[in-house]
Amino acid sequence: MAELVPFAVPIESDKTLLVWELSSGPTAEALHHSLFTAFSQFGLLYSVRVFPNAAVAHPGFYAVIKFYSARAARRAQKACDRKRLFQKSPVKVRLGTRHKAVQHQALALNSSRCQELANYYFGFNGWSKRIIKLQELSDLEERENEDSMVPLPKQSLKFFCALEVMLPSYDCRSPGVGLVEEPVDKVEEGPLSFLMKRKTAQKLAIQKALSDAFQKLSIVVLESGKIAVEYRPSEDIIDVRCEEELHGLIQVHCSPWKQCGQEEEEYLSDFSLEEEQFRLPELD
């Protein structure tokens, strides 16, 4: 049976593991490293979070681990539950369960996370991006206001980017756009600070366009380990920042198969806006 892995923050309970009975000896940082090492062998991890037990419980820690793949999370749960792993006593591992009343809308991955996921499934050389257009719109606004003789003590930097993500092995191209606006004050901040903000806004526009391009793709993973790519418009996925769409760009379809490529070692930080609510599963 095939599994779809979208370029979205994994919030489903079947992709989340709850690990408890963690020893109180190591620090939280040491446990984070040990958990990441133990569970990443089953699939790409989105996050590993370690928390101290409640005051009413015995000393120790518990952890919440998120996978991009539900299949990988199930394999990890079966292989690691009631095993010692990296400590003397066995740990307990269960798939997370969320209260039915709690519902979340999918959030798009940022560009760094999208690249991490693409590198894992397609390989570092399995995909590339091509910038179609990178334009600064703030200059246009400046000219318009100069023509109307309206003084502007402050201005905003606005960059637009259009690009496409290319997957040569799948004969696949996915378009994406990004629009970023940053308020600046050239007088107060000085020329150096203004130039740095301009460079940052330009980079953010490219990153936003890259994330938008990946949202239109889903990775199809077969049980055999082979993968395919599916083009899927991202109407049901929202970005954590403002959403700008450029209509009329190329639509694509992808069908070739490819064996799962090498794993790219690039672990980048990200923040999830949702708060998971778990209840401990009943033990046998």
C-alpha positions as CSV (number, residue, x, y, z in Angstrom):
1,M,0.0,0.0,0.0
2,A,1.4,3.4,-1.0
3,E,1.8,6.3,1.5
4,L,1.6,10.0,0.6
5,V,4.2,12.2,2.3
6,P,3.3,15.9,1.8
7,F,5.6,18.8,2.3
8,A,3.7,19.8,5.4
9,V,4.2,19.9,9.1
10,P,3.4,16.4,10.4
11,I,0.6,16.8,13.0
12,E,-1.2,13.5,12.6
13,S,-1.3,11.2,15.6
14,D,-0.1,8.2,13.6
15,K,3.1,10.1,12.8
16,T,3.8,11.0,16.5
17,L,5.4,8.8,19.1
18,L,5.1,9.3,22.9
19,V,8.1,7.8,24.7
20,W,8.2,7.6,28.5
21,E,10.0,5.8,31.4
22,L,13.2,7.7,30.4
23,S,15.9,7.8,33.0
24,S,16.5,10.8,35.2
25,G,20.2,10.4,35.0
26,P,21.2,12.0,31.7
27,T,20.4,15.6,30.9
28,A,17.6,16.6,28.6
29,E,20.1,17.5,25.9
30,A,21.8,14.1,26.2
31,L,18.4,12.3,26.0
32,H,17.5,14.4,22.9
33,H,20.7,13.2,21.2
34,S,20.2,9.6,22.2
35,L,16.5,9.6,21.1
36,F,17.4,11.2,17.8
37,T,20.1,8.6,17.1
38,A,17.9,5.7,18.1
39,F,14.7,6.7,16.2
40,S,16.2,8.3,13.1
41,Q,17.2,4.9,11.8
42,F,13.5,4.2,11.1
43,G,12.9,7.3,9.0
44,L,13.4,11.0,8.7
45,L,12.4,12.8,11.9
46,Y,10.7,16.2,12.0
47,S,11.3,16.8,15.7
48,V,12.4,15.3,19.0
49,R,11.2,17.1,22.2
50,V,12.1,16.1,25.7
51,F,10.1,17.2,28.8
52,P,10.5,16.5,32.5
53,N,7.9,14.4,34.2
54,A,5.2,16.1,36.2
55,A,5.9,16.9,39.8
56,V,3.5,14.2,41.0
57,A,5.3,11.5,39.0
58,H,8.6,9.9,39.7
59,P,11.7,11.8,38.5
60,G,12.6,11.3,34.8
61,F,11.6,12.5,31.4
62,Y,9.3,11.8,28.5
63,A,9.6,12.7,24.9
64,V,7.4,13.5,21.8
65,I,8.9,12.4,18.5
66,K,7.4,13.3,15.1
67,F,8.1,11.4,11.9
68,Y,7.2,12.6,8.4
69,S,6.0,9.1,7.6
70,A,3.3,7.2,9.5
71,R,4.8,3.9,8.3
72,A,8.2,4.8,9.8
73,A,6.5,5.8,13.1
74,R,4.8,2.4,13.3
75,R,8.0,0.5,12.6
76,A,9.8,2.5,15.3
77,Q,7.0,1.9,17.8
78,K,7.1,-1.9,17.3
79,A,10.9,-2.1,17.3
80,C,11.5,0.2,20.3
81,D,8.6,-0.5,22.7
82,R,9.7,-2.1,26.0
83,K,13.4,-2.1,24.8
84,R,16.3,-0.7,26.7
85,L,17.7,1.2,23.8
86,F,20.3,3.5,25.4
87,Q,19.5,3.0,29.1
88,K,19.4,0.2,31.6
89,S,15.6,0.1,32.0
90,P,13.2,-0.4,29.1
91,V,11.3,2.5,27.6
92,K,7.6,2.5,26.6
93,V,6.7,3.8,23.2
94,R,3.1,4.4,21.9
95,L,1.6,6.1,19.0
96,G,0.3,9.5,20.1
97,T,-3.5,9.9,20.5
98,R,-5.1,13.3,20.2
99,H,-8.4,14.2,21.7
100,K,-11.1,14.2,19.0
101,A,-12.1,17.8,19.8
102,V,-8.6,19.0,18.9
103,Q,-8.3,19.8,15.1
104,H,-5.4,21.5,13.3
105,Q,-5.0,22.8,9.8
106,A,-1.9,21.7,8.0
107,L,0.9,24.1,7.9
108,A,3.4,24.4,5.1
109,L,7.0,23.4,5.8
110,N,9.5,26.2,5.6
111,S,12.1,26.1,2.8
112,S,14.8,24.5,4.9
113,R,12.5,21.7,6.0
114,C,11.4,21.2,2.4
115,Q,15.0,20.8,1.2
116,E,15.7,18.4,4.1
117,L,12.7,16.2,3.1
118,A,13.6,16.4,-0.7
119,N,17.2,15.4,0.0
120,Y,16.1,12.4,2.1
121,Y,13.8,10.9,-0.6
122,F,15.3,12.2,-3.8
123,G,19.0,12.5,-2.9
124,F,21.0,15.7,-2.8
125,N,21.4,15.7,-6.6
126,G,17.9,14.5,-7.3
127,W,16.3,17.9,-7.5
128,S,17.2,21.5,-8.2
129,K,15.6,25.0,-8.4
130,R,15.5,27.6,-11.1
131,I,14.7,31.2,-10.4
132,I,12.4,32.5,-13.1
133,K,12.1,36.1,-11.8
134,L,13.4,38.0,-8.8
135,Q,12.1,41.6,-8.8
136,E,12.2,44.4,-6.2
137,L,8.8,46.1,-6.1
138,S,9.8,48.7,-3.5
139,D,11.5,50.9,-6.2
140,L,8.2,51.1,-8.1
141,E,6.4,52.3,-5.0
142,E,9.1,54.9,-4.4
143,R,8.7,56.3,-8.0
144,E,4.9,56.5,-7.7
145,N,5.1,58.5,-4.5
146,E,7.8,60.8,-5.9
147,D,5.5,61.5,-8.9
148,S,2.7,62.4,-6.6
149,M,5.0,64.6,-4.4
150,V,4.0,62.8,-1.2
151,P,6.8,62.7,1.3
152,L,7.6,59.3,2.8
153,P,9.6,59.3,6.1
154,K,9.5,55.5,6.0
155,Q,9.4,53.0,3.2
156,S,9.1,49.2,2.8
157,L,11.3,46.7,1.0
158,K,9.2,44.4,-1.1
159,F,10.6,41.6,-3.2
160,F,8.8,39.2,-5.5
161,C,10.2,35.8,-6.6
162,A,9.0,33.2,-9.0
163,L,10.9,29.9,-9.4
164,E,10.4,26.3,-10.2
165,V,11.5,23.1,-8.5
166,M,12.8,20.5,-11.0
167,L,13.0,16.7,-10.5
168,P,14.8,15.5,-13.6
169,S,14.4,11.8,-12.9
170,Y,10.6,12.3,-12.8
171,D,10.4,14.8,-15.7
172,C,8.7,17.0,-13.2
173,R,8.6,20.8,-12.6
174,S,6.6,22.6,-9.9
175,P,6.2,26.4,-9.9
176,G,6.2,28.6,-6.8
177,V,6.0,32.2,-5.9
178,G,6.9,34.4,-2.9
179,L,6.3,38.0,-1.9
180,V,8.0,39.5,1.1
181,E,7.6,43.0,2.5
182,E,9.8,44.5,5.3
183,P,9.4,48.0,6.7
184,V,12.6,50.1,6.9
185,D,13.7,53.6,7.7
186,K,16.8,54.6,5.7
187,V,17.5,57.6,7.9
188,E,17.2,55.9,11.3
189,E,18.9,52.6,10.4
190,G,21.7,53.9,8.2
191,P,22.9,52.7,4.8
192,L,24.6,49.5,6.1
193,S,21.6,48.3,8.0
194,F,19.4,49.1,5.0
195,L,21.5,47.1,2.7
196,M,21.4,44.1,5.1
197,K,17.7,44.3,5.4
198,R,17.4,44.5,1.6
199,K,19.5,41.3,1.2
200,T,17.5,39.5,3.9
201,A,14.2,40.4,2.2
202,Q,15.5,39.2,-1.1
203,K,16.6,35.9,0.5
204,L,13.2,35.5,2.2
205,A,11.3,35.9,-1.0
206,I,13.3,33.1,-2.6
207,Q,12.8,30.9,0.4
208,K,9.1,31.5,0.4
209,A,8.8,30.8,-3.3
210,L,10.8,27.5,-2.8
211,S,8.4,26.4,0.0
212,D,5.4,27.3,-2.2
213,A,6.8,25.2,-5.1
214,F,7.2,22.1,-2.8
215,Q,3.7,22.4,-1.4
216,K,2.4,21.4,-4.8
217,L,4.2,18.1,-4.6
218,S,3.6,14.9,-2.6
219,I,6.0,12.0,-2.3
220,V,4.4,8.6,-3.0
221,V,6.2,5.9,-1.0
222,L,5.6,2.2,-1.8
223,E,6.2,-0.7,0.6
224,S,9.1,-1.8,-1.6
225,G,10.9,1.5,-0.9
226,K,10.3,2.9,-4.4
227,I,8.9,6.4,-4.7
228,A,7.0,8.5,-7.2
229,V,6.0,12.2,-7.2
230,E,2.5,13.5,-7.4
231,Y,1.6,17.0,-8.3
232,R,-1.0,18.4,-6.0
233,P,-2.2,22.1,-5.7
234,S,-1.7,23.4,-2.2
235,E,-5.1,24.9,-1.7
236,D,-5.6,23.2,1.7
237,I,-2.2,24.1,3.0
238,I,-1.5,27.6,4.5
239,D,1.8,29.2,5.1
240,V,2.7,30.7,8.5
241,R,3.3,34.0,6.8
242,C,1.2,35.9,4.2
243,E,0.1,33.9,1.2
244,E,0.6,35.3,-2.3
245,E,-0.2,33.3,-5.4
246,L,0.8,33.9,-9.0
247,H,-1.8,32.3,-11.4
248,G,-1.1,31.0,-14.9
249,L,2.2,29.2,-14.2
250,I,3.0,25.7,-15.5
251,Q,1.1,22.7,-14.2
252,V,3.0,19.4,-14.1
253,H,2.3,15.7,-13.8
254,C,4.9,13.1,-12.8
255,S,4.9,9.3,-13.1
256,P,8.4,7.7,-13.3
257,W,9.5,5.5,-10.5
258,K,12.9,5.6,-8.6
259,Q,14.5,3.7,-5.8
260,C,14.7,5.7,-2.6
261,G,18.0,7.8,-2.7
262,Q,20.6,8.5,-0.2
263,E,19.9,10.4,3.0
264,E,21.2,14.0,3.2
265,E,22.6,15.0,6.6
266,E,21.1,18.4,7.1
267,Y,19.1,18.9,10.3
268,L,17.6,22.3,10.5
269,S,15.5,23.9,13.3
270,D,11.9,24.8,12.8
271,F,9.0,25.7,15.0
272,S,5.5,24.1,15.0
273,L,2.6,26.3,15.9
274,E,0.4,23.5,17.1
275,E,0.3,22.1,20.6
276,E,-0.2,18.4,20.8
277,Q,-2.5,16.9,23.4
278,F,-1.8,13.4,24.4
279,R,-3.3,10.9,26.8
280,L,-1.2,8.0,28.0
281,P,-2.4,4.8,26.4
282,E,-3.7,2.0,28.6
283,L,-1.0,-0.5,29.2
284,D,-1.6,-4.2,28.8
